[in-house]
C-alpha cells in the first residue's frame, strides 16, 4: 500500500512540476517550439531544457526537428516522455 501511495505522490509531484505552464496563447498553440519558447512554455529556464537532454528525457532525432538550421522541439512528445520518465 505504501508503494502505491509513493508512486501516486511521485506522479502528482512530477505533474505539478512539469505542467504548471503559463497561459501564453501564441506559444501554447504551437506544436513545435524552439528552446527558448519551450522553456517559457514549461515555466522554466533554458538550462532546464539542457538538463532534460543530459538526463536522457530528450532524445536526439525523436524530439529535435531541424528546420532552417533551428532546433525545434515537439511539445506533445516531450510532455508524454516527461510523464513516462517520472516512474523511472
PDB file of N, CA and C in Angstrom:
ATOM      1  N   UNK A   1       0.825  -1.195   0.000  1.00  0.00           N
ATOM      2  CA  UNK A   1       0.000   0.000   0.000  1.00  0.00           C
ATOM      3  C   UNK A   1       0.869   1.259   0.000  1.00  0.00           C
ATOM      4  N   UNK A   2       1.946   1.222   0.797  1.00  0.00           N
ATOM      5  CA  UNK A   2       2.840   2.375   0.833  1.00  0.00           C
ATOM      6  C   UNK A   2       3.519   2.597  -0.510  1.00  0.00           C
ATOM      7  N   UNK A   3       3.849   1.499  -1.205  1.00  0.00           N
ATOM      8  CA  UNK A   3       4.483   1.627  -2.517  1.00  0.00           C
ATOM      9  C   UNK A   3       3.546   2.317  -3.502  1.00  0.00           C
ATOM     10  N   UNK A   4       2.283   1.922  -3.497  1.00  0.00           N
ATOM     11  CA  UNK A   4       1.304   2.556  -4.375  1.00  0.00           C
ATOM     12  C   UNK A   4       1.143   4.033  -4.033  1.00  0.00           C
ATOM     13  N   UNK A   5       1.060   4.340  -2.749  1.00  0.00           N
ATOM     14  CA  UNK A   5       0.932   5.737  -2.326  1.00  0.00           C
ATOM     15  C   UNK A   5       2.151   6.542  -2.765  1.00  0.00           C
ATOM     16  N   UNK A   6       3.343   5.942  -2.604  1.00  0.00           N
ATOM     17  CA  UNK A   6       4.567   6.632  -3.013  1.00  0.00           C
ATOM     18  C   UNK A   6       4.581   6.902  -4.513  1.00  0.00           C
ATOM     19  N   UNK A   7       4.108   5.918  -5.301  1.00  0.00           N
ATOM     20  CA  UNK A   7       4.060   6.105  -6.753  1.00  0.00           C
ATOM     21  C   UNK A   7       3.080   7.211  -7.128  1.00  0.00           C
ATOM     22  N   UNK A   8       1.936   7.247  -6.472  1.00  0.00           N
ATOM     23  CA  UNK A   8       0.948   8.296  -6.747  1.00  0.00           C
ATOM     24  C   UNK A   8       1.508   9.662  -6.370  1.00  0.00           C
ATOM     25  N   UNK A   9       2.165   9.740  -5.225  1.00  0.00           N
ATOM     26  CA  UNK A   9       2.760  11.014  -4.796  1.00  0.00           C
ATOM     27  C   UNK A   9       3.836  11.463  -5.781  1.00  0.00           C
ATOM     28  N   UNK A  10       4.632  10.504  -6.261  1.00  0.00           N
ATOM     29  CA  UNK A  10       5.685  10.822  -7.227  1.00  0.00           C
ATOM     30  C   UNK A  10       5.069  11.348  -8.521  1.00  0.00           C
ATOM     31  N   UNK A  11       3.992  10.708  -8.967  1.00  0.00           N
ATOM     32  CA  UNK A  11       3.316  11.156 -10.182  1.00  0.00           C
ATOM     33  C   UNK A  11       2.751  12.558 -10.009  1.00  0.00           C
ATOM     34  N   UNK A  12       2.052  12.797  -8.900  1.00  0.00           N
ATOM     35  CA  UNK A  12       1.467  14.121  -8.667  1.00  0.00           C
ATOM     36  C   UNK A  12       2.535  15.197  -8.578  1.00  0.00           C
ATOM     37  N   UNK A  13       3.631  14.894  -7.906  1.00  0.00           N
ATOM     38  CA  UNK A  13       4.727  15.858  -7.804  1.00  0.00           C
ATOM     39  C   UNK A  13       5.294  16.160  -9.186  1.00  0.00           C
ATOM     40  N   UNK A  14       5.480  15.115  -9.985  1.00  0.00           N
ATOM     41  CA  UNK A  14       6.007  15.308 -11.331  1.00  0.00           C
ATOM     42  C   UNK A  14       5.070  16.103 -12.212  1.00  0.00           C
ATOM     43  N   UNK A  15       3.792  15.789 -12.146  1.00  0.00           N
ATOM     44  CA  UNK A  15       2.822  16.528 -12.950  1.00  0.00           C
ATOM     45  C   UNK A  15       2.777  17.994 -12.549  1.00  0.00           C
ATOM     46  N   UNK A  16       2.791  18.266 -11.250  1.00  0.00           N
ATOM     47  CA  UNK A  16       2.796  19.657 -10.794  1.00  0.00           C
ATOM     48  C   UNK A  16       4.050  20.376 -11.243  1.00  0.00           C
ATOM     49  N   UNK A  17       5.188  19.688 -11.178  1.00  0.00           N
ATOM     50  CA  UNK A  17       6.458  20.316 -11.544  1.00  0.00           C
ATOM     51  C   UNK A  17       6.497  20.662 -13.022  1.00  0.00           C
ATOM     52  N   UNK A  18       6.031  19.744 -13.868  1.00  0.00           N
ATOM     53  CA  UNK A  18       6.221  19.924 -15.297  1.00  0.00           C
ATOM     54  C   UNK A  18       5.055  20.585 -16.017  1.00  0.00           C
ATOM     55  N   UNK A  19       3.875  20.623 -15.423  1.00  0.00           N
ATOM     56  CA  UNK A  19       2.736  21.137 -16.153  1.00  0.00           C
ATOM     57  C   UNK A  19       2.154  22.424 -15.590  1.00  0.00           C
ATOM     58  N   UNK A  20       2.861  23.101 -14.698  1.00  0.00           N
ATOM     59  CA  UNK A  20       2.457  24.444 -14.288  1.00  0.00           C
ATOM     60  C   UNK A  20       2.980  25.389 -15.359  1.00  0.00           C
ATOM     61  N   UNK A  21       2.166  25.625 -16.362  1.00  0.00           N
ATOM     62  CA  UNK A  21       2.608  26.380 -17.522  1.00  0.00           C
ATOM     63  C   UNK A  21       1.888  27.721 -17.591  1.00  0.00           C
ATOM     64  N   UNK A  22       2.575  28.720 -18.095  1.00  0.00           N
ATOM     65  CA  UNK A  22       1.886  29.984 -18.328  1.00  0.00           C
ATOM     66  C   UNK A  22       0.894  29.827 -19.476  1.00  0.00           C
ATOM     67  N   UNK A  23      -0.187  30.551 -19.409  1.00  0.00           N
ATOM     68  CA  UNK A  23      -1.168  30.514 -20.493  1.00  0.00           C
ATOM     69  C   UNK A  23      -0.779  31.570 -21.525  1.00  0.00           C
ATOM     70  N   UNK A  24       0.065  31.194 -22.431  1.00  0.00           N
ATOM     71  CA  UNK A  24       0.539  32.124 -23.455  1.00  0.00           C
ATOM     72  C   UNK A  24       0.063  31.575 -24.789  1.00  0.00           C
ATOM     73  N   UNK A  25      -0.971  32.168 -25.339  1.00  0.00           N
ATOM     74  CA  UNK A  25      -1.641  31.574 -26.496  1.00  0.00           C
ATOM     75  C   UNK A  25      -0.713  31.435 -27.695  1.00  0.00           C
ATOM     76  N   UNK A  26       0.142  32.427 -27.944  1.00  0.00           N
ATOM     77  CA  UNK A  26       0.979  32.344 -29.135  1.00  0.00           C
ATOM     78  C   UNK A  26       2.075  31.292 -28.990  1.00  0.00           C
ATOM     79  N   UNK A  27       2.352  30.843 -27.769  1.00  0.00           N
ATOM     80  CA  UNK A  27       3.318  29.774 -27.562  1.00  0.00           C
ATOM     81  C   UNK A  27       2.600  28.443 -27.413  1.00  0.00           C
ATOM     82  N   UNK A  28       1.575  28.384 -26.575  1.00  0.00           N
ATOM     83  CA  UNK A  28       0.955  27.103 -26.253  1.00  0.00           C
ATOM     84  C   UNK A  28       0.176  26.510 -27.423  1.00  0.00           C
ATOM     85  N   UNK A  29      -0.176  27.316 -28.421  1.00  0.00           N
ATOM     86  CA  UNK A  29      -0.873  26.766 -29.578  1.00  0.00           C
ATOM     87  C   UNK A  29       0.080  26.160 -30.598  1.00  0.00           C
ATOM     88  N   UNK A  30       1.369  26.387 -30.434  1.00  0.00           N
ATOM     89  CA  UNK A  30       2.337  25.843 -31.376  1.00  0.00           C
ATOM     90  C   UNK A  30       2.619  24.384 -31.066  1.00  0.00           C
ATOM     91  N   UNK A  31       2.859  23.619 -32.100  1.00  0.00           N
ATOM     92  CA  UNK A  31       3.268  22.229 -31.915  1.00  0.00           C
ATOM     93  C   UNK A  31       4.787  22.150 -31.768  1.00  0.00           C
ATOM     94  N   UNK A  32       5.517  22.915 -32.556  1.00  0.00           N
ATOM     95  CA  UNK A  32       6.974  22.915 -32.476  1.00  0.00           C
ATOM     96  C   UNK A  32       7.451  24.219 -31.860  1.00  0.00           C
ATOM     97  N   UNK A  33       8.310  24.103 -30.866  1.00  0.00           N
ATOM     98  CA  UNK A  33       8.825  25.265 -30.147  1.00  0.00           C
ATOM     99  C   UNK A  33      10.343  25.253 -30.198  1.00  0.00           C
ATOM    100  N   UNK A  34      10.952  26.445 -30.277  1.00  0.00           N
ATOM    101  CA  UNK A  34      12.406  26.469 -30.137  1.00  0.00           C
ATOM    102  C   UNK A  34      12.744  26.363 -28.653  1.00  0.00           C
ATOM    103  N   UNK A  35      14.038  26.279 -28.340  1.00  0.00           N
ATOM    104  CA  UNK A  35      14.425  26.016 -26.951  1.00  0.00           C
ATOM    105  C   UNK A  35      13.929  27.098 -25.997  1.00  0.00           C
ATOM    106  N   UNK A  36      14.035  28.357 -26.401  1.00  0.00           N
ATOM    107  CA  UNK A  36      13.591  29.449 -25.533  1.00  0.00           C
ATOM    108  C   UNK A  36      12.076  29.405 -25.334  1.00  0.00           C
ATOM    109  N   UNK A  37      11.333  29.145 -26.408  1.00  0.00           N
ATOM    110  CA  UNK A  37       9.872  29.070 -26.302  1.00  0.00           C
ATOM    111  C   UNK A  37       9.444  27.871 -25.465  1.00  0.00           C
ATOM    112  N   UNK A  38      10.149  26.745 -25.645  1.00  0.00           N
ATOM    113  CA  UNK A  38       9.803  25.554 -24.878  1.00  0.00           C
ATOM    114  C   UNK A  38      10.036  25.793 -23.390  1.00  0.00           C
ATOM    115  N   UNK A  39      11.154  26.432 -23.053  1.00  0.00           N
ATOM    116  CA  UNK A  39      11.436  26.740 -21.649  1.00  0.00           C
ATOM    117  C   UNK A  39      10.377  27.685 -21.091  1.00  0.00           C
ATOM    118  N   UNK A  40       9.996  28.689 -21.865  1.00  0.00           N
ATOM    119  CA  UNK A  40       8.965  29.630 -21.429  1.00  0.00           C
ATOM    120  C   UNK A  40       7.629  28.919 -21.251  1.00  0.00           C
ATOM    121  N   UNK A  41       7.295  28.066 -22.202  1.00  0.00           N
ATOM    122  CA  UNK A  41       6.030  27.331 -22.130  1.00  0.00           C
ATOM    123  C   UNK A  41       5.958  26.474 -20.878  1.00  0.00           C
ATOM    124  N   UNK A  42       7.078  25.853 -20.506  1.00  0.00           N
ATOM    125  CA  UNK A  42       7.110  24.995 -19.337  1.00  0.00           C
ATOM    126  C   UNK A  42       7.385  25.782 -18.057  1.00  0.00           C
ATOM    127  N   UNK A  43       7.572  27.092 -18.176  1.00  0.00           N
ATOM    128  CA  UNK A  43       7.812  27.911 -16.991  1.00  0.00           C
ATOM    129  C   UNK A  43       9.174  27.657 -16.381  1.00  0.00           C
ATOM    130  N   UNK A  44      10.147  27.354 -17.216  1.00  0.00           N
ATOM    131  CA  UNK A  44      11.482  27.015 -16.737  1.00  0.00           C
ATOM    132  C   UNK A  44      12.513  27.851 -17.484  1.00  0.00           C
ATOM    133  N   UNK A  45      13.766  27.718 -17.067  1.00  0.00           N
ATOM    134  CA  UNK A  45      14.855  28.399 -17.770  1.00  0.00           C
ATOM    135  C   UNK A  45      15.361  27.503 -18.895  1.00  0.00           C
ATOM    136  N   UNK A  46      16.135  28.093 -19.808  1.00  0.00           N
ATOM    137  CA  UNK A  46      16.677  27.299 -20.912  1.00  0.00           C
ATOM    138  C   UNK A  46      17.624  26.222 -20.399  1.00  0.00           C
ATOM    139  N   UNK A  47      18.297  26.465 -19.276  1.00  0.00           N
ATOM    140  CA  UNK A  47      19.197  25.445 -18.729  1.00  0.00           C
ATOM    141  C   UNK A  47      18.419  24.201 -18.306  1.00  0.00           C
ATOM    142  N   UNK A  48      17.138  24.376 -17.951  1.00  0.00           N
ATOM    143  CA  UNK A  48      16.300  23.236 -17.601  1.00  0.00           C
ATOM    144  C   UNK A  48      16.140  22.308 -18.805  1.00  0.00           C
ATOM    145  N   UNK A  49      15.993  22.890 -20.011  1.00  0.00           N
ATOM    146  CA  UNK A  49      15.887  22.081 -21.223  1.00  0.00           C
ATOM    147  C   UNK A  49      17.185  21.308 -21.436  1.00  0.00           C
ATOM    148  N   UNK A  50      18.326  21.972 -21.214  1.00  0.00           N
ATOM    149  CA  UNK A  50      19.622  21.294 -21.340  1.00  0.00           C
ATOM    150  C   UNK A  50      19.742  20.164 -20.334  1.00  0.00           C
ATOM    151  N   UNK A  51      19.261  20.381 -19.115  1.00  0.00           N
ATOM    152  CA  UNK A  51      19.311  19.320 -18.097  1.00  0.00           C
ATOM    153  C   UNK A  51      18.445  18.132 -18.493  1.00  0.00           C
ATOM    154  N   UNK A  52      17.289  18.381 -19.104  1.00  0.00           N
ATOM    155  CA  UNK A  52      16.455  17.274 -19.584  1.00  0.00           C
ATOM    156  C   UNK A  52      17.208  16.457 -20.625  1.00  0.00           C
ATOM    157  N   UNK A  53      17.970  17.145 -21.480  1.00  0.00           N
ATOM    158  CA  UNK A  53      18.744  16.449 -22.503  1.00  0.00           C
ATOM    159  C   UNK A  53      19.805  15.566 -21.845  1.00  0.00           C
ATOM    160  N   UNK A  54      20.478  16.096 -20.817  1.00  0.00           N
ATOM    161  CA  UNK A  54      21.516  15.332 -20.104  1.00  0.00           C
ATOM    162  C   UNK A  54      20.923  14.141 -19.360  1.00  0.00           C
ATOM    163  N   UNK A  55      19.697  14.286 -18.862  1.00  0.00           N
ATOM    164  CA  UNK A  55      19.035  13.202 -18.129  1.00  0.00           C
ATOM    165  C   UNK A  55      18.486  12.134 -19.066  1.00  0.00           C
ATOM    166  N   UNK A  56      18.524  12.379 -20.357  1.00  0.00           N
ATOM    167  CA  UNK A  56      18.028  11.402 -21.312  1.00  0.00           C
ATOM    168  C   UNK A  56      16.548  11.498 -21.593  1.00  0.00           C
ATOM    169  N   UNK A  57      15.903  12.561 -21.111  1.00  0.00           N
ATOM    170  CA  UNK A  57      14.472  12.724 -21.394  1.00  0.00           C
ATOM    171  C   UNK A  57      14.280  13.178 -22.838  1.00  0.00           C
ATOM    172  N   UNK A  58      15.159  14.044 -23.311  1.00  0.00           N
ATOM    173  CA  UNK A  58      15.095  14.497 -24.696  1.00  0.00           C
ATOM    174  C   UNK A  58      16.080  13.677 -25.517  1.00  0.00           C
ATOM    175  N   UNK A  59      15.593  13.014 -26.535  1.00  0.00           N
ATOM    176  CA  UNK A  59      16.445  12.160 -27.350  1.00  0.00           C
ATOM    177  C   UNK A  59      16.596  12.762 -28.738  1.00  0.00           C
ATOM    178  N   UNK A  60      17.847  12.918 -29.161  1.00  0.00           N
ATOM    179  CA  UNK A  60      18.122  13.478 -30.481  1.00  0.00           C
ATOM    180  C   UNK A  60      17.452  12.620 -31.546  1.00  0.00           C
ATOM    181  N   UNK A  61      16.828  13.248 -32.493  1.00  0.00           N
ATOM    182  CA  UNK A  61      16.157  12.538 -33.567  1.00  0.00           C
ATOM    183  C   UNK A  61      14.692  12.267 -33.280  1.00  0.00           C
ATOM    184  N   UNK A  62      14.347  12.112 -32.020  1.00  0.00           N
ATOM    185  CA  UNK A  62      12.943  11.885 -31.680  1.00  0.00           C
ATOM    186  C   UNK A  62      12.236  13.209 -31.409  1.00  0.00           C
ATOM    187  N   UNK A  63      12.870  14.069 -30.640  1.00  0.00           N
ATOM    188  CA  UNK A  63      12.244  15.330 -30.250  1.00  0.00           C
ATOM    189  C   UNK A  63      12.775  16.526 -31.016  1.00  0.00           C
ATOM    190  N   UNK A  64      13.931  16.375 -31.647  1.00  0.00           N
ATOM    191  CA  UNK A  64      14.524  17.519 -32.317  1.00  0.00           C
ATOM    192  C   UNK A  64      14.088  17.524 -33.777  1.00  0.00           C
ATOM    193  N   UNK A  65      13.687  18.673 -34.260  1.00  0.00           N
ATOM    194  CA  UNK A  65      13.328  18.839 -35.657  1.00  0.00           C
ATOM    195  C   UNK A  65      14.160  19.997 -36.187  1.00  0.00           C
ATOM    196  N   UNK A  66      14.950  19.736 -37.211  1.00  0.00           N
ATOM    197  CA  UNK A  66      15.804  20.780 -37.755  1.00  0.00           C
ATOM    198  C   UNK A  66      15.086  21.452 -38.917  1.00  0.00           C
ATOM    199  N   UNK A  67      14.730  22.700 -38.725  1.00  0.00           N
ATOM    200  CA  UNK A  67      14.046  23.472 -39.754  1.00  0.00           C
ATOM    201  C   UNK A  67      14.798  24.785 -39.915  1.00  0.00           C
ATOM    202  N   UNK A  68      15.314  25.012 -41.114  1.00  0.00           N
ATOM    203  CA  UNK A  68      16.109  26.214 -41.391  1.00  0.00           C
ATOM    204  C   UNK A  68      17.213  26.403 -40.357  1.00  0.00           C
ATOM    205  N   UNK A  69      17.932  25.318 -40.053  1.00  0.00           N
ATOM    206  CA  UNK A  69      19.055  25.315 -39.107  1.00  0.00           C
ATOM    207  C   UNK A  69      18.656  25.638 -37.672  1.00  0.00           C
ATOM    208  N   UNK A  70      17.374  25.632 -37.354  1.00  0.00           N
ATOM    209  CA  UNK A  70      16.923  25.831 -35.978  1.00  0.00           C
ATOM    210  C   UNK A  70      16.522  24.482 -35.395  1.00  0.00           C
ATOM    211  N   UNK A  71      16.825  24.273 -34.126  1.00  0.00           N
ATOM    212  CA  UNK A  71      16.376  23.071 -33.436  1.00  0.00           C
ATOM    213  C   UNK A  71      15.026  23.387 -32.814  1.00  0.00           C
ATOM    214  N   UNK A  72      14.015  22.637 -33.194  1.00  0.00           N
ATOM    215  CA  UNK A  72      12.683  22.830 -32.640  1.00  0.00           C
ATOM    216  C   UNK A  72      12.283  21.579 -31.879  1.00  0.00           C
ATOM    217  N   UNK A  73      11.466  21.753 -30.872  1.00  0.00           N
ATOM    218  CA  UNK A  73      11.055  20.655 -30.009  1.00  0.00           C
ATOM    219  C   UNK A  73       9.586  20.353 -30.220  1.00  0.00           C
ATOM    220  N   UNK A  74       9.257  19.062 -30.246  1.00  0.00           N
ATOM    221  CA  UNK A  74       7.868  18.640 -30.349  1.00  0.00           C
ATOM    222  C   UNK A  74       7.284  18.608 -28.941  1.00  0.00           C
ATOM    223  N   UNK A  75       6.443  19.554 -28.642  1.00  0.00           N
ATOM    224  CA  UNK A  75       5.912  19.735 -27.288  1.00  0.00           C
ATOM    225  C   UNK A  75       5.157  18.504 -26.794  1.00  0.00           C
ATOM    226  N   UNK A  76       4.292  17.938 -27.611  1.00  0.00           N
ATOM    227  CA  UNK A  76       3.482  16.800 -27.171  1.00  0.00           C
ATOM    228  C   UNK A  76       4.338  15.580 -26.864  1.00  0.00           C
ATOM    229  N   UNK A  77       5.324  15.285 -27.733  1.00  0.00           N
ATOM    230  CA  UNK A  77       6.199  14.137 -27.498  1.00  0.00           C
ATOM    231  C   UNK A  77       6.966  14.297 -26.193  1.00  0.00           C
ATOM    232  N   UNK A  78       7.458  15.506 -25.946  1.00  0.00           N
ATOM    233  CA  UNK A  78       8.253  15.744 -24.748  1.00  0.00           C
ATOM    234  C   UNK A  78       7.384  15.627 -23.503  1.00  0.00           C
ATOM    235  N   UNK A  79       6.187  16.188 -23.528  1.00  0.00           N
ATOM    236  CA  UNK A  79       5.302  16.070 -22.366  1.00  0.00           C
ATOM    237  C   UNK A  79       4.998  14.604 -22.061  1.00  0.00           C
ATOM    238  N   UNK A  80       4.761  13.802 -23.096  1.00  0.00           N
ATOM    239  CA  UNK A  80       4.496  12.378 -22.876  1.00  0.00           C
ATOM    240  C   UNK A  80       5.711  11.673 -22.292  1.00  0.00           C
ATOM    241  N   UNK A  81       6.908  11.993 -22.781  1.00  0.00           N
ATOM    242  CA  UNK A  81       8.115  11.364 -22.250  1.00  0.00           C
ATOM    243  C   UNK A  81       8.398  11.801 -20.822  1.00  0.00           C
ATOM    244  N   UNK A  82       8.094  13.048 -20.498  1.00  0.00           N
ATOM    245  CA  UNK A  82       8.286  13.510 -19.120  1.00  0.00           C
ATOM    246  C   UNK A  82       7.414  12.687 -18.187  1.00  0.00           C
ATOM    247  N   UNK A  83       6.168  12.451 -18.576  1.00  0.00           N
ATOM    248  CA  UNK A  83       5.280  11.645 -17.738  1.00  0.00           C
ATOM    249  C   UNK A  83       5.832  10.235 -17.584  1.00  0.00           C
ATOM    250  N   UNK A  84       6.291   9.624 -18.682  1.00  0.00           N
ATOM    251  CA  UNK A  84       6.793   8.248 -18.587  1.00  0.00           C
ATOM    252  C   UNK A  84       8.094   8.176 -17.801  1.00  0.00           C
ATOM    253  N   UNK A  85       8.915   9.239 -17.832  1.00  0.00           N
ATOM    254  CA  UNK A  85      10.182   9.241 -17.104  1.00  0.00           C
ATOM    255  C   UNK A  85      10.004   9.494 -15.615  1.00  0.00           C
ATOM    256  N   UNK A  86       8.842   9.966 -15.195  1.00  0.00           N
ATOM    257  CA  UNK A  86       8.591  10.191 -13.770  1.00  0.00           C
ATOM    258  C   UNK A  86       8.705   8.880 -13.005  1.00  0.00           C
ATOM    259  N   UNK A  87       8.334   7.784 -13.643  1.00  0.00           N
ATOM    260  CA  UNK A  87       8.309   6.497 -12.952  1.00  0.00           C
ATOM    261  C   UNK A  87       9.636   5.759 -13.000  1.00  0.00           C
ATOM    262  N   UNK A  88      10.654   6.337 -13.594  1.00  0.00           N
ATOM    263  CA  UNK A  88      11.963   5.673 -13.648  1.00  0.00           C
ATOM    264  C   UNK A  88      12.686   5.802 -12.343  1.00  0.00           C
TER     265      UNK A  88
END
